[in-house]
């Protein structure tokens, strides 16, 4: 016997809450927001062990948050639809507005966001055609090839110091990485500024770019 007549309804609603009550699953969803991935690719990008990635994907599939397709021997996973992406963005914004501990954790993890002078996705979309703006993707080259901000140059963080001479000193550089809590682009911006370049981060990274309705470009952009 149920405690109240509507209990079966709320039990089903609670399935989404239980599924999202996992830091690992939230991380996997953020990575998948940039595009479909195999289990191996997802494991590598999310920095989650392969076996655990596979197990968590089954939980996400059961809640209809992700779907998959088979191509030969490979299985590709992606978000079930755009509503999942929008919901995740709203959840993160809502949580940051409500939880001071979350804001403090983000600040400790990324550094002072104000100092990084983040560019919003909306602002960058308006400025993509500006020759005075250079967009730099500091994720691994493979992630860049799977989908990036149109026109972005691939300069993985590990290569950035050696390739500083490729970047114009009179341009404003907007660096981005994976999701809203990725530390790579803040590190890149600090390195660029230390070498006298004007640099800012893209707020929310490639994930926020996608969640605001902007398209991704596939393939490798010319250096």
C-alpha positions as a LaTeX table, in Angstrom:
\begin{tabular}{lrrr}
\hline
Residue & $x$ (\AA) & $y$ (\AA) & $z$ (\AA) \\
\hline
Unk1 & 0.00 & 0.00 & 0.00 \\
Unk2 & 1.35 & 3.43 & $-0.90$ \\
Unk3 & 1.76 & 6.24 & 1.65 \\
Unk4 & $-0.34$ & 8.63 & $-0.45$ \\
Unk5 & $-2.27$ & 8.17 & $-3.70$ \\
Unk6 & 0.23 & 10.02 & $-5.89$ \\
Unk7 & 3.25 & 8.11 & $-4.56$ \\
Unk8 & 3.75 & 5.99 & $-7.73$ \\
Unk9 & 3.94 & 9.18 & $-9.80$ \\
Unk10 & 6.53 & 10.78 & $-7.55$ \\
Unk11 & 8.49 & 7.55 & $-7.45$ \\
Unk12 & 8.93 & 7.78 & $-11.22$ \\
Unk13 & 9.91 & 11.45 & $-10.99$ \\
Unk14 & 12.49 & 10.51 & $-8.39$ \\
Unk15 & 14.21 & 8.21 & $-10.90$ \\
Unk16 & 15.71 & 11.26 & $-12.61$ \\
Unk17 & 16.88 & 12.63 & $-9.29$ \\
Unk18 & 18.52 & 9.34 & $-8.32$ \\
Unk19 & 20.24 & 9.08 & $-11.67$ \\
Unk20 & 21.65 & 12.59 & $-11.42$ \\
Unk21 & 22.76 & 12.07 & $-7.80$ \\
Unk22 & 26.20 & 10.97 & $-8.98$ \\
Unk23 & 29.19 & 13.22 & $-9.71$ \\
Unk24 & 30.46 & 10.69 & $-12.26$ \\
Unk25 & 27.20 & 10.55 & $-14.20$ \\
Unk26 & 26.95 & 14.35 & $-14.24$ \\
Unk27 & 30.50 & 14.52 & $-15.56$ \\
Unk28 & 29.74 & 12.01 & $-18.32$ \\
Unk29 & 26.65 & 13.98 & $-19.35$ \\
Unk30 & 28.71 & 17.18 & $-19.59$ \\
Unk31 & 31.22 & 15.47 & $-21.91$ \\
Unk32 & 28.46 & 13.97 & $-24.05$ \\
Unk33 & 26.98 & 17.44 & $-24.47$ \\
Unk34 & 29.83 & 18.15 & $-26.92$ \\
Unk35 & 28.79 & 15.22 & $-29.13$ \\
Unk36 & 28.57 & 11.48 & $-29.28$ \\
Unk37 & 31.43 & 9.36 & $-28.00$ \\
Unk38 & 32.36 & 5.71 & $-27.74$ \\
Unk39 & 32.80 & 4.33 & $-24.24$ \\
Unk40 & 36.57 & 4.50 & $-24.72$ \\
Unk41 & 36.51 & 8.12 & $-25.88$ \\
Unk42 & 34.16 & 9.11 & $-23.09$ \\
Unk43 & 36.30 & 7.37 & $-20.48$ \\
Unk44 & 39.40 & 9.19 & $-21.68$ \\
Unk45 & 37.85 & 12.65 & $-21.92$ \\
Unk46 & 36.00 & 12.38 & $-18.61$ \\
Unk47 & 39.02 & 10.83 & $-16.87$ \\
Unk48 & 36.81 & 8.05 & $-15.51$ \\
Unk49 & 37.92 & 4.37 & $-15.57$ \\
Unk50 & 36.53 & 2.46 & $-18.54$ \\
Unk51 & 34.64 & $-0.15$ & $-16.52$ \\
Unk52 & 32.98 & 2.53 & $-14.39$ \\
Unk53 & 32.10 & 4.59 & $-17.48$ \\
Unk54 & 30.34 & 1.62 & $-19.03$ \\
Unk55 & 28.37 & 0.90 & $-15.84$ \\
Unk56 & 27.31 & 4.53 & $-15.42$ \\
Unk57 & 26.16 & 4.73 & $-19.04$ \\
Unk58 & 23.75 & 1.89 & $-18.39$ \\
Unk59 & 22.22 & 3.90 & $-15.55$ \\
Unk60 & 21.88 & 6.93 & $-17.80$ \\
Unk61 & 20.28 & 4.87 & $-20.53$ \\
Unk62 & 17.79 & 3.37 & $-18.09$ \\
Unk63 & 16.64 & 6.90 & $-17.21$ \\
Unk64 & 16.46 & 7.80 & $-20.93$ \\
Unk65 & 19.04 & 10.56 & $-20.55$ \\
Unk66 & 21.39 & 9.06 & $-23.13$ \\
Unk67 & 20.89 & 6.90 & $-26.19$ \\
Unk68 & 23.25 & 4.90 & $-28.37$ \\
Unk69 & 23.84 & 3.61 & $-31.87$ \\
Unk70 & 26.03 & 0.82 & $-33.22$ \\
Unk71 & 28.49 & 1.26 & $-36.07$ \\
Unk72 & 30.25 & $-2.03$ & $-36.82$ \\
Unk73 & 31.76 & $-3.20$ & $-33.55$ \\
Unk74 & 31.61 & 0.23 & $-31.93$ \\
Unk75 & 28.78 & 1.67 & $-29.87$ \\
Unk76 & 28.39 & 5.46 & $-29.80$ \\
Unk77 & 26.60 & 7.26 & $-26.97$ \\
Unk78 & 24.98 & 10.70 & $-27.05$ \\
Unk79 & 22.47 & 12.74 & $-25.08$ \\
Unk80 & 18.93 & 11.56 & $-25.70$ \\
Unk81 & 17.88 & 14.98 & $-27.06$ \\
Unk82 & 18.44 & 18.72 & $-26.71$ \\
Unk83 & 16.12 & 18.91 & $-23.71$ \\
Unk84 & 18.67 & 16.95 & $-21.66$ \\
Unk85 & 21.31 & 19.55 & $-22.50$ \\
Unk86 & 19.06 & 22.46 & $-21.56$ \\
Unk87 & 18.01 & 20.76 & $-18.33$ \\
Unk88 & 21.63 & 20.17 & $-17.30$ \\
Unk89 & 22.50 & 23.81 & $-17.95$ \\
Unk90 & 19.52 & 25.01 & $-15.94$ \\
Unk91 & 20.40 & 22.60 & $-13.11$ \\
Unk92 & 23.96 & 23.92 & $-12.91$ \\
Unk93 & 22.84 & 27.55 & $-12.99$ \\
Unk94 & 20.16 & 26.91 & $-10.37$ \\
Unk95 & 22.60 & 25.07 & $-8.09$ \\
Unk96 & 25.25 & 27.78 & $-8.35$ \\
Unk97 & 22.63 & 30.37 & $-7.48$ \\
Unk98 & 21.50 & 28.42 & $-4.42$ \\
Unk99 & 24.65 & 26.82 & $-3.03$ \\
Unk100 & 27.44 & 29.02 & $-1.69$ \\
Unk101 & 29.53 & 25.89 & $-1.17$ \\
Unk102 & 29.27 & 25.14 & $-4.89$ \\
Unk103 & 30.34 & 28.66 & $-5.82$ \\
Unk104 & 33.30 & 28.38 & $-3.46$ \\
Unk105 & 34.24 & 24.98 & $-4.89$ \\
Unk106 & 34.13 & 26.37 & $-8.43$ \\
Unk107 & 36.30 & 29.32 & $-7.41$ \\
Unk108 & 38.86 & 27.05 & $-5.72$ \\
Unk109 & 38.91 & 24.79 & $-8.76$ \\
Unk110 & 39.06 & 27.40 & $-11.52$ \\
Unk111 & 40.43 & 30.46 & $-9.77$ \\
Unk112 & 38.79 & 33.86 & $-9.60$ \\
Unk113 & 36.32 & 33.89 & $-12.52$ \\
Unk114 & 36.27 & 37.70 & $-12.63$ \\
Unk115 & 40.04 & 37.83 & $-13.17$ \\
Unk116 & 39.71 & 35.55 & $-16.20$ \\
Unk117 & 37.25 & 38.02 & $-17.80$ \\
Unk118 & 35.15 & 35.23 & $-19.34$ \\
Unk119 & 33.49 & 35.81 & $-22.69$ \\
Unk120 & 29.92 & 34.55 & $-22.88$ \\
Unk121 & 28.87 & 32.21 & $-25.66$ \\
Unk122 & 26.48 & 34.87 & $-26.92$ \\
Unk123 & 29.24 & 37.48 & $-27.13$ \\
Unk124 & 31.64 & 35.12 & $-28.88$ \\
Unk125 & 28.98 & 34.14 & $-31.42$ \\
Unk126 & 28.63 & 37.82 & $-32.34$ \\
Unk127 & 32.39 & 38.26 & $-32.64$ \\
Unk128 & 33.40 & 35.14 & $-34.59$ \\
Unk129 & 33.83 & 37.14 & $-37.80$ \\
Unk130 & 36.00 & 39.76 & $-36.05$ \\
Unk131 & 39.59 & 39.40 & $-37.37$ \\
Unk132 & 40.81 & 40.78 & $-34.06$ \\
Unk133 & 39.55 & 37.71 & $-32.19$ \\
Unk134 & 41.32 & 34.35 & $-32.30$ \\
Unk135 & 39.53 & 31.38 & $-30.77$ \\
Unk136 & 41.85 & 28.68 & $-29.40$ \\
Unk137 & 40.69 & 25.17 & $-28.50$ \\
Unk138 & 43.04 & 23.88 & $-25.81$ \\
Unk139 & 41.46 & 20.42 & $-25.56$ \\
Unk140 & 43.21 & 17.37 & $-27.04$ \\
Unk141 & 43.35 & 17.37 & $-30.85$ \\
Unk142 & 41.00 & 14.38 & $-31.09$ \\
Unk143 & 38.30 & 16.22 & $-29.12$ \\
Unk144 & 38.74 & 19.24 & $-31.39$ \\
Unk145 & 38.28 & 17.11 & $-34.51$ \\
Unk146 & 35.02 & 15.68 & $-33.18$ \\
Unk147 & 33.50 & 19.13 & $-32.77$ \\
Unk148 & 34.70 & 22.67 & $-32.05$ \\
Unk149 & 33.70 & 26.32 & $-32.18$ \\
Unk150 & 33.70 & 27.30 & $-35.88$ \\
Unk151 & 37.10 & 28.59 & $-36.92$ \\
Unk152 & 38.79 & 27.65 & $-33.65$ \\
Unk153 & 42.48 & 26.76 & $-33.84$ \\
Unk154 & 43.54 & 23.56 & $-32.11$ \\
Unk155 & 46.39 & 24.18 & $-29.68$ \\
Unk156 & 46.26 & 21.57 & $-26.90$ \\
Unk157 & 47.45 & 22.88 & $-23.56$ \\
Unk158 & 50.46 & 20.55 & $-23.59$ \\
Unk159 & 51.64 & 22.23 & $-26.82$ \\
Unk160 & 50.70 & 25.79 & $-25.99$ \\
Unk161 & 54.02 & 26.99 & $-24.57$ \\
Unk162 & 55.92 & 25.74 & $-27.63$ \\
Unk163 & 53.41 & 27.27 & $-30.05$ \\
Unk164 & 53.05 & 30.74 & $-28.57$ \\
Unk165 & 54.76 & 32.19 & $-31.64$ \\
Unk166 & 51.85 & 31.04 & $-33.82$ \\
Unk167 & 49.41 & 33.32 & $-32.03$ \\
Unk168 & 49.10 & 36.98 & $-33.10$ \\
Unk169 & 50.15 & 39.37 & $-30.38$ \\
Unk170 & 47.73 & 42.07 & $-31.48$ \\
Unk171 & 44.62 & 39.88 & $-31.23$ \\
Unk172 & 42.33 & 39.04 & $-28.36$ \\
Unk173 & 42.54 & 35.32 & $-27.71$ \\
Unk174 & 39.53 & 33.42 & $-26.41$ \\
Unk175 & 40.55 & 30.01 & $-25.08$ \\
Unk176 & 38.14 & 27.25 & $-24.24$ \\
Unk177 & 38.14 & 23.64 & $-23.09$ \\
Unk178 & 35.48 & 21.05 & $-22.30$ \\
Unk179 & 32.75 & 21.81 & $-19.81$ \\
Unk180 & 31.81 & 24.51 & $-17.32$ \\
Unk181 & 34.27 & 23.23 & $-14.71$ \\
Unk182 & 37.23 & 22.42 & $-16.96$ \\
Unk183 & 40.53 & 23.80 & $-15.57$ \\
Unk184 & 42.45 & 23.67 & $-18.84$ \\
Unk185 & 41.35 & 26.96 & $-20.40$ \\
Unk186 & 41.99 & 28.97 & $-17.18$ \\
Unk187 & 45.50 & 27.49 & $-17.13$ \\
Unk188 & 45.93 & 28.41 & $-20.79$ \\
Unk189 & 44.78 & 31.99 & $-20.23$ \\
Unk190 & 47.20 & 32.47 & $-17.35$ \\
Unk191 & 50.06 & 31.11 & $-19.49$ \\
Unk192 & 49.13 & 33.38 & $-22.40$ \\
Unk193 & 48.92 & 36.44 & $-20.15$ \\
Unk194 & 52.27 & 35.60 & $-18.57$ \\
Unk195 & 53.74 & 35.87 & $-22.08$ \\
Unk196 & 52.16 & 39.21 & $-22.82$ \\
Unk197 & 49.13 & 38.11 & $-24.84$ \\
Unk198 & 45.59 & 39.33 & $-24.29$ \\
Unk199 & 43.52 & 36.29 & $-23.38$ \\
Unk200 & 40.15 & 35.45 & $-21.89$ \\
Unk201 & 38.23 & 32.23 & $-21.29$ \\
Unk202 & 34.97 & 31.17 & $-22.91$ \\
Unk203 & 32.44 & 30.97 & $-20.10$ \\
Unk204 & 31.24 & 27.39 & $-19.71$ \\
Unk205 & 33.53 & 26.06 & $-22.44$ \\
Unk206 & 32.29 & 24.03 & $-25.39$ \\
Unk207 & 29.40 & 22.77 & $-23.29$ \\
Unk208 & 27.89 & 26.23 & $-22.75$ \\
Unk209 & 28.52 & 27.04 & $-26.41$ \\
Unk210 & 26.35 & 24.08 & $-27.40$ \\
Unk211 & 23.72 & 24.70 & $-24.76$ \\
Unk212 & 23.07 & 28.19 & $-26.04$ \\
Unk213 & 22.19 & 26.83 & $-29.47$ \\
Unk214 & 25.46 & 27.44 & $-31.31$ \\
Unk215 & 26.67 & 24.94 & $-33.88$ \\
Unk216 & 29.88 & 22.93 & $-33.83$ \\
Unk217 & 32.29 & 22.47 & $-36.69$ \\
Unk218 & 33.89 & 19.07 & $-37.28$ \\
Unk219 & 37.32 & 18.23 & $-38.63$ \\
Unk220 & 40.68 & 19.86 & $-38.01$ \\
Unk221 & 40.94 & 23.59 & $-38.53$ \\
Unk222 & 44.01 & 24.89 & $-40.29$ \\
Unk223 & 46.77 & 26.14 & $-38.04$ \\
\hline
\end{tabular}
